[in-house]
CSV table of C-alpha atoms in Angstrom, one decimal:
chain,number,residue,atom,x,y,z
B,15,MET,CA,-2.1,12.1,-48.9
B,16,ARG,CA,-2.8,15.7,-49.7
B,17,GLU,CA,-0.5,17.8,-47.8
B,18,LEU,CA,-2.1,20.3,-45.4
B,19,ASP,CA,0.0,23.3,-46.7
B,20,GLU,CA,-1.3,22.7,-50.2
B,21,ILE,CA,-4.8,23.5,-48.7
B,22,LEU,CA,-3.7,26.8,-47.1
B,23,SER,CA,-2.0,27.7,-50.6
B,24,SER,CA,-5.2,27.2,-52.4
B,25,TYR,CA,-7.1,29.6,-49.9
B,26,GLU,CA,-4.2,32.0,-49.9
B,27,CYS,CA,-4.2,32.0,-53.7
B,28,TYR,CA,-8.5,32.5,-53.7
B,29,ARG,CA,-8.0,35.2,-51.0
B,30,ARG,CA,-5.7,37.4,-53.2
B,31,GLU,CA,-7.6,37.2,-56.1
B,32,VAL,CA,-10.7,38.0,-54.1
B,33,GLU,CA,-8.4,41.1,-52.6
B,34,LYS,CA,-7.6,41.9,-56.6
B,35,MET,CA,-11.2,41.7,-57.8
B,36,ASN,CA,-12.5,44.0,-55.0
B,37,GLU,CA,-9.5,46.6,-55.6
B,38,GLU,CA,-10.1,46.5,-59.5
B,39,LYS,CA,-14.1,47.3,-58.3
B,40,ARG,CA,-13.3,50.2,-56.1
B,41,ASP,CA,-11.2,51.9,-58.7
B,42,ILE,CA,-14.0,51.8,-61.3
B,43,GLU,CA,-16.6,52.6,-58.8
B,44,ASP,CA,-14.5,55.5,-58.1
B,45,VAL,CA,-14.1,56.7,-61.5
B,46,ARG,CA,-17.5,56.2,-62.1
B,47,ASN,CA,-18.6,58.2,-59.1
B,48,ALA,CA,-16.4,61.1,-60.3
B,49,ILE,CA,-17.9,61.1,-63.6
B,50,MET,CA,-21.8,61.1,-61.8
B,51,GLY,CA,-20.1,64.4,-60.0
B,52,VAL,CA,-19.6,66.2,-62.6
B,53,VAL,CA,-22.7,68.7,-63.7
B,54,THR,CA,-23.0,70.0,-67.0
B,55,THR,CA,-25.8,71.4,-69.0
B,56,SER,CA,-23.7,70.5,-72.3
B,57,ALA,CA,-25.4,67.8,-74.4
B,58,VAL,CA,-22.2,66.5,-75.8
B,59,VAL,CA,-20.6,66.1,-72.3
B,60,ARG,CA,-23.7,64.6,-71.1
B,61,SER,CA,-23.3,62.0,-73.9
B,62,CYS,CA,-20.0,61.4,-73.1
B,63,GLN,CA,-20.7,60.7,-69.4
B,64,GLU,CA,-23.2,57.9,-70.4
B,65,LYS,CA,-21.2,56.2,-72.9
B,66,MET,CA,-18.3,55.9,-70.2
B,67,LEU,CA,-20.8,54.9,-67.5
B,68,GLN,CA,-22.1,52.3,-69.7
B,69,GLU,CA,-18.5,50.9,-70.7
B,70,LEU,CA,-17.9,51.2,-66.4
B,71,ASN,CA,-20.7,49.6,-65.7
B,72,GLU,CA,-19.8,46.9,-68.4
B,73,GLN,CA,-16.5,46.3,-66.8
B,74,LEU,CA,-18.1,46.0,-63.2
B,75,GLU,CA,-20.2,43.3,-64.6
B,76,GLY,CA,-17.5,41.7,-66.5
B,77,LEU,CA,-15.1,41.2,-63.4
B,78,GLU,CA,-15.0,37.4,-62.9
B,79,ILE,CA,-15.9,36.3,-59.2
B,80,PRO,CA,-12.9,33.9,-57.7
B,81,VAL,CA,-14.1,30.7,-57.1
B,82,LYS,CA,-13.6,29.3,-53.5
B,83,PRO,CA,-11.8,25.8,-53.0
B,84,LYS,CA,-14.4,23.4,-51.6
B,85,LEU,CA,-12.8,23.1,-48.7
B,86,VAL,CA,-15.3,22.3,-45.8
B,87,MET,CA,-15.5,22.4,-42.5
B,88,PHE,CA,-17.8,19.3,-41.9
B,89,VAL,CA,-18.5,16.9,-44.5
B,90,CYS,CA,-19.0,13.3,-45.2
B,91,GLU,CA,-18.6,11.3,-48.5
B,92,ASP,CA,-21.2,9.2,-50.7
B,93,SER,CA,-20.9,7.7,-54.1
B,94,LYS,CA,-22.8,10.3,-55.7
B,95,TRP,CA,-21.8,13.5,-54.0
B,96,LEU,CA,-20.8,15.1,-50.9
B,97,VAL,CA,-22.5,16.8,-47.8
B,98,GLU,CA,-21.2,19.8,-46.0
B,99,VAL,CA,-22.2,21.1,-42.6
B,100,ASN,CA,-21.3,24.9,-42.4
B,101,LYS,CA,-22.2,25.8,-38.7
B,102,LEU,CA,-21.6,29.6,-39.1
B,103,CYS,CA,-23.9,29.8,-42.0
B,104,LYS,CA,-26.1,27.5,-40.3
B,105,LEU,CA,-27.2,25.2,-43.0
B,106,VAL,CA,-26.5,22.2,-45.2
B,107,GLU,CA,-25.3,21.8,-48.8
B,108,VAL,CA,-25.3,19.0,-50.8
B,109,VAL,CA,-23.0,19.2,-53.2
B,110,SER,CA,-21.5,17.5,-56.0
B,111,GLU,CA,-17.9,15.8,-55.9
B,112,ILE,CA,-15.2,18.7,-55.8
B,113,ASP,CA,-13.3,19.0,-58.9
B,114,TYR,CA,-9.9,19.1,-57.2
B,115,LYS,CA,-8.4,20.8,-60.8
B,116,SER,CA,-10.7,23.7,-61.0
B,117,LYS,CA,-11.6,23.9,-57.2
B,118,THR,CA,-15.3,24.0,-58.2
B,119,HIS,CA,-18.5,22.0,-57.1
B,120,SER,CA,-22.6,22.9,-57.3
B,121,VAL,CA,-24.7,23.0,-54.8
B,122,MET,CA,-27.5,20.6,-55.3
B,123,SER,CA,-29.7,21.5,-51.6
B,124,VAL,CA,-29.7,24.2,-49.3
B,125,CYS,CA,-31.6,23.9,-45.7
B,126,ASP,CA,-32.3,27.2,-44.4
B,127,VAL,CA,-32.6,28.8,-40.9
B,128,GLY,CA,-35.3,27.7,-38.6
B,129,SER,CA,-37.3,24.9,-36.6
B,130,GLY,CA,-39.2,23.6,-39.3
B,131,ASN,CA,-38.6,19.9,-40.6
B,132,GLU,CA,-36.3,21.4,-43.8
B,133,GLN,CA,-35.2,23.9,-41.6
B,134,LEU,CA,-31.8,23.6,-39.5
B,135,ASN,CA,-30.2,25.7,-36.6
B,136,SER,CA,-26.3,25.6,-36.1
B,137,PRO,CA,-25.7,22.0,-37.4
B,138,THR,CA,-22.9,20.4,-36.2
B,139,ASP,CA,-22.4,17.2,-37.9
B,140,VAL,CA,-23.4,15.2,-40.8
B,141,THR,CA,-23.4,11.4,-41.9
B,142,VAL,CA,-24.6,9.3,-45.1
B,143,ASP,CA,-26.2,5.8,-44.6
B,144,HIS,CA,-24.8,4.2,-47.4
B,145,ASN,CA,-27.0,1.6,-47.6
B,146,THR,CA,-30.6,4.1,-47.9
B,147,GLY,CA,-28.7,7.0,-49.2
B,148,ASN,CA,-30.4,8.9,-45.9
B,149,ILE,CA,-28.4,11.7,-44.9
B,150,TYR,CA,-28.4,12.1,-40.8
B,151,VAL,CA,-27.7,16.1,-39.8
B,152,ALA,CA,-27.3,17.1,-36.1
B,153,ASP,CA,-29.8,19.7,-35.6
B,154,THR,CA,-28.0,21.2,-32.6
B,155,LEU,CA,-29.8,24.4,-31.6
B,156,ASN,CA,-33.3,22.2,-32.9
B,157,HIS,CA,-31.9,19.5,-30.3
B,158,CYS,CA,-32.6,16.6,-32.6
B,159,VAL,CA,-31.3,14.4,-35.9
B,160,LYS,CA,-33.2,15.2,-38.9
B,161,VAL,CA,-32.8,12.6,-41.7
B,162,PHE,CA,-33.2,13.5,-45.1
B,163,ASN,CA,-33.5,11.2,-48.1
B,164,ASP,CA,-31.0,11.3,-50.8
B,165,SER,CA,-33.2,13.7,-52.9
B,166,CYS,CA,-32.7,15.9,-50.1
B,167,LYS,CA,-36.2,15.8,-48.7
B,168,PHE,CA,-37.0,15.8,-45.1
B,169,VAL,CA,-37.7,11.9,-43.9
B,170,PHE,CA,-38.1,12.3,-39.9
B,171,LYS,CA,-36.2,13.5,-37.2
B,172,PHE,CA,-35.6,11.7,-33.7
B,173,GLY,CA,-34.6,13.0,-30.2
B,174,ASP,CA,-35.7,16.1,-28.5
B,175,LEU,CA,-35.9,17.7,-25.1
B,176,LYS,CA,-38.1,15.0,-23.5
B,177,GLY,CA,-37.7,11.5,-22.8
B,178,GLU,CA,-35.0,8.8,-22.2
B,179,GLY,CA,-33.9,9.3,-25.9
B,180,SER,CA,-33.8,13.3,-25.5
B,181,MET,CA,-31.0,15.1,-27.1
B,182,THR,CA,-29.3,18.8,-25.2
B,183,TYR,CA,-26.8,19.5,-27.7
B,184,PRO,CA,-26.2,16.7,-30.3
B,185,LYS,CA,-22.3,17.2,-31.6
B,186,CYS,CA,-21.1,14.5,-33.8
B,187,PHE,CA,-22.2,11.3,-34.4
B,188,VAL,CA,-21.2,8.2,-36.4
B,189,ILE,CA,-23.1,5.0,-38.1
B,190,CYS,CA,-22.1,1.8,-36.6
B,191,ARG,CA,-23.4,-1.8,-37.4
B,192,ASN,CA,-27.0,-0.2,-38.2
B,193,ARG,CA,-26.9,2.0,-35.1
B,194,VAL,CA,-26.5,5.7,-35.0
B,195,LEU,CA,-24.1,7.0,-31.9
B,196,VAL,CA,-24.7,11.0,-31.4
B,197,SER,CA,-22.1,12.5,-28.6
B,198,GLN,CA,-23.6,15.6,-26.5
B,199,GLY,CA,-22.7,17.8,-23.9
B,200,ASP,CA,-23.7,20.9,-22.3
B,201,VAL,CA,-21.7,22.6,-19.7
B,202,PHE,CA,-24.5,23.7,-17.9
B,203,ILE,CA,-25.8,20.2,-17.6
B,204,GLU,CA,-23.5,17.5,-15.8
B,205,ALA,CA,-26.4,14.5,-16.9
B,206,SER,CA,-25.6,15.6,-20.5
B,207,HIS,CA,-22.1,14.3,-21.1
B,208,CYS,CA,-22.5,10.7,-23.0
B,209,ILE,CA,-23.0,9.2,-26.0
B,210,LYS,CA,-26.6,7.9,-26.8
B,211,VAL,CA,-27.5,5.2,-29.4
B,212,TYR,CA,-30.4,4.7,-31.4
B,213,GLN,CA,-31.3,2.8,-34.5
B,214,LEU,CA,-31.2,3.8,-38.0
B,215,ASP,CA,-35.1,4.7,-37.5
B,216,GLY,CA,-34.7,6.9,-34.5
B,217,LYS,CA,-35.7,4.2,-31.8
B,218,PHE,CA,-33.4,5.0,-28.7
B,219,VAL,CA,-31.5,2.5,-27.6
B,220,CYS,CA,-29.3,3.1,-24.6
B,221,GLN,CA,-27.1,5.7,-23.2
B,222,ILE,CA,-23.0,5.0,-23.1
B,223,GLY,CA,-21.4,6.4,-19.9
B,224,LYS,CA,-22.2,9.6,-17.9
B,225,HIS,CA,-20.1,12.7,-16.8
B,226,GLY,CA,-16.5,12.4,-15.4
B,227,GLY,CA,-13.0,11.3,-16.0
B,228,GLY,CA,-12.9,7.4,-15.7
B,229,GLU,CA,-13.6,4.5,-18.0
B,230,LEU,CA,-16.5,5.4,-20.1
B,231,GLN,CA,-17.0,8.9,-18.4
B,232,PHE,CA,-16.9,11.8,-20.7
B,233,ASN,CA,-16.4,15.8,-20.4
B,234,TYR,CA,-17.9,17.1,-23.4
B,235,PRO,CA,-17.4,14.5,-26.0
B,236,CYS,CA,-17.4,15.4,-29.6
B,237,GLY,CA,-15.9,13.8,-32.5
B,238,LEU,CA,-16.7,10.1,-33.3
B,239,ALA,CA,-15.3,7.6,-35.2
B,240,THR,CA,-15.4,3.6,-36.2
B,241,ASN,CA,-13.1,0.7,-37.6
B,242,GLU,CA,-15.3,-0.6,-40.1
B,243,SER,CA,-13.7,-4.4,-39.5
B,244,THR,CA,-13.6,-4.5,-36.2
B,245,GLY,CA,-16.4,-2.4,-34.9
B,246,ASP,CA,-14.3,-0.5,-32.5
B,247,ILE,CA,-15.7,3.0,-31.8
B,248,TYR,CA,-13.1,5.9,-30.9
B,249,ILE,CA,-14.7,9.0,-29.1
B,250,CYS,CA,-13.1,12.2,-28.5
B,251,ASP,CA,-13.2,12.7,-24.9
B,252,THR,CA,-12.7,16.7,-25.8
B,253,ARG,CA,-12.2,17.7,-21.9
B,254,ASN,CA,-10.7,15.1,-20.3
B,255,ASP,CA,-8.0,15.3,-23.1
B,256,ARG,CA,-8.0,11.8,-24.7
B,257,ILE,CA,-9.7,9.6,-26.9
B,258,GLN,CA,-11.8,6.2,-25.7
B,259,ILE,CA,-12.2,3.4,-27.5
B,260,ILE,CA,-14.7,1.0,-27.0
B,261,SER,CA,-16.4,-1.9,-28.7
B,262,GLU,CA,-19.1,-2.3,-31.1
B,263,HIS,CA,-21.0,-3.5,-27.9
B,264,PHE,CA,-20.1,-0.6,-26.1
B,265,LEU,CA,-18.1,-1.9,-23.7
B,266,TYR,CA,-14.8,0.1,-22.6
B,267,LYS,CA,-11.4,-0.8,-24.2
B,268,SER,CA,-8.8,1.4,-23.9
B,269,GLN,CA,-7.8,5.5,-24.1
B,270,PHE,CA,-4.7,7.2,-25.2
B,271,GLY,CA,-3.3,10.5,-25.7
B,272,LYS,CA,-3.7,12.0,-22.2
B,273,ASP,CA,-0.2,13.4,-22.2
B,274,ILE,CA,-0.1,14.8,-25.6
B,275,LEU,CA,-4.2,15.6,-26.7
B,276,HIS,CA,-5.4,18.8,-25.3
B,277,SER,CA,-9.1,19.1,-26.3
B,278,PRO,CA,-9.2,16.8,-29.2
B,279,LEU,CA,-12.5,17.9,-31.2
B,280,ASP,CA,-12.4,15.2,-34.4
B,281,VAL,CA,-11.1,11.9,-35.0
B,282,LYS,CA,-10.6,10.0,-38.7
B,283,LEU,CA,-9.5,6.5,-39.5
B,284,TYR,CA,-8.0,5.9,-42.4
B,285,ARG,CA,-5.4,3.1,-43.8
B,286,ASN,CA,-4.8,2.1,-40.5
B,287,ASN,CA,-3.8,5.6,-39.2
B,288,ILE,CA,-5.6,7.7,-36.6
B,289,PHE,CA,-6.2,10.9,-37.3
B,290,ILE,CA,-7.1,13.4,-34.4
B,291,LEU,CA,-7.8,17.5,-34.6
B,292,ASP,CA,-6.6,19.0,-31.6
B,293,GLN,CA,-8.4,22.5,-30.4
B,294,SER,CA,-6.1,24.2,-27.6
B,295,ASN,CA,-2.9,23.8,-29.6
B,296,PRO,CA,-4.1,23.6,-33.3
B,297,CYS,CA,-2.5,20.9,-34.5
B,298,LEU,CA,-3.5,17.4,-36.1
B,299,HIS,CA,-1.9,14.1,-34.7
B,300,ILE,CA,-1.5,11.2,-36.8
B,301,TYR,CA,-1.3,7.6,-34.9
B,302,ASN,CA,-0.7,4.3,-36.0
B,303,LYS,CA,-2.9,1.4,-35.4
B,304,ASN,CA,-0.7,0.8,-32.1
B,305,LEU,CA,-1.7,3.8,-30.9
B,306,VAL,CA,1.5,5.1,-31.3
B,307,LEU,CA,2.0,9.0,-32.4
B,308,GLN,CA,3.5,9.4,-35.8
B,309,LYS,CA,3.6,12.6,-36.8
B,310,SER,CA,1.9,16.1,-35.3
B,311,VAL,CA,1.0,18.7,-38.3
B,312,VAL,CA,1.1,22.1,-36.2
B,313,SER,CA,-0.9,25.3,-37.1
B,314,ARG,CA,0.0,28.6,-37.7
B,315,GLY,CA,3.9,28.4,-37.3
B,316,GLU,CA,5.7,30.6,-39.9
B,317,GLY,CA,6.7,28.1,-42.6
B,318,GLN,CA,4.6,25.2,-41.3
B,319,GLN,CA,1.6,23.6,-42.4
B,320,VAL,CA,-1.6,24.8,-41.0
B,321,VAL,CA,-4.8,23.4,-39.1
B,322,SER,CA,-7.4,25.7,-38.5
B,323,SER,CA,-11.0,24.4,-38.3
B,324,TYR,CA,-13.4,22.5,-35.8
B,325,SER,CA,-13.3,19.4,-37.8
B,326,PHE,CA,-11.9,17.7,-41.2
B,327,PHE,CA,-12.6,15.0,-43.6
B,328,ILE,CA,-10.1,12.4,-45.4
B,329,ASP,CA,-12.0,11.4,-48.7
B,330,ARG,CA,-11.3,8.5,-50.6
B,331,PHE,CA,-8.3,9.7,-52.5
B,332,GLY,CA,-6.4,10.4,-49.3
B,333,ASN,CA,-7.1,14.4,-49.5
B,334,ILE,CA,-7.6,16.2,-46.2
B,335,LEU,CA,-10.4,18.5,-46.2
B,336,THR,CA,-11.0,21.3,-43.3
């Protein structure tokens, strides 16, 4: 598995390269401004000025812009590409697979900000239906889920502010047994704290749970994950500081993490381990299949590994992307 301090190191190298480039740019611009500030009537001097300015402009154009490591906020994987949801930039990118050596990628499509069919407003999660290649995006501030095909063209959307299948602010989702499970929660709307279930075509199926602290009750549910072999669904019950597990038939099975977790935001399953991203005490907790804590990767400590994100992803090579 790729170590998280390696992720931090790649970002730190990128940051230093950017600082170095900006410093070189400032030095060149200072010299250029100084030359431009010299007033002269001499044709020879003006000719020298023009030549020097041309050389400085060529130096500016020749500055190599560092390539930012493709370490993303919200991402899921398909055999063809990765899909990134960048909440801060309010867009979705469909990108080629990461080149881990050069840390480069190429963007295939970007959705603009807005409320139109091919626009998004603060998307928070994305997943891919591997059977059809359709991309499902939680369009949070547009109160719906939008579906794009594998050519990044809009297909349909579902959920709005009306009806039993309505959404307030969809957070995260997962596809399980040909059903789309969507977590949602609004601090001002008590009835919104639940998981809603839809068919792949967007038809509403049912609601799981309600606001509260008991079994199948939630307080701001967020990240979701599914066990492909059993169909079990793992739910980050964020403000109840726990993970709830339900069956593929949406029945309560168990819960864990109450004494350790503090506002878990995201959960992933990988090779019989359960990875949980904690928010209040930024940390990545790793549990085994028996729900026993194996390791905690702590954030922001000197000499320690760092986790600082709202979501993460583990690709098929075992690399952790944050």
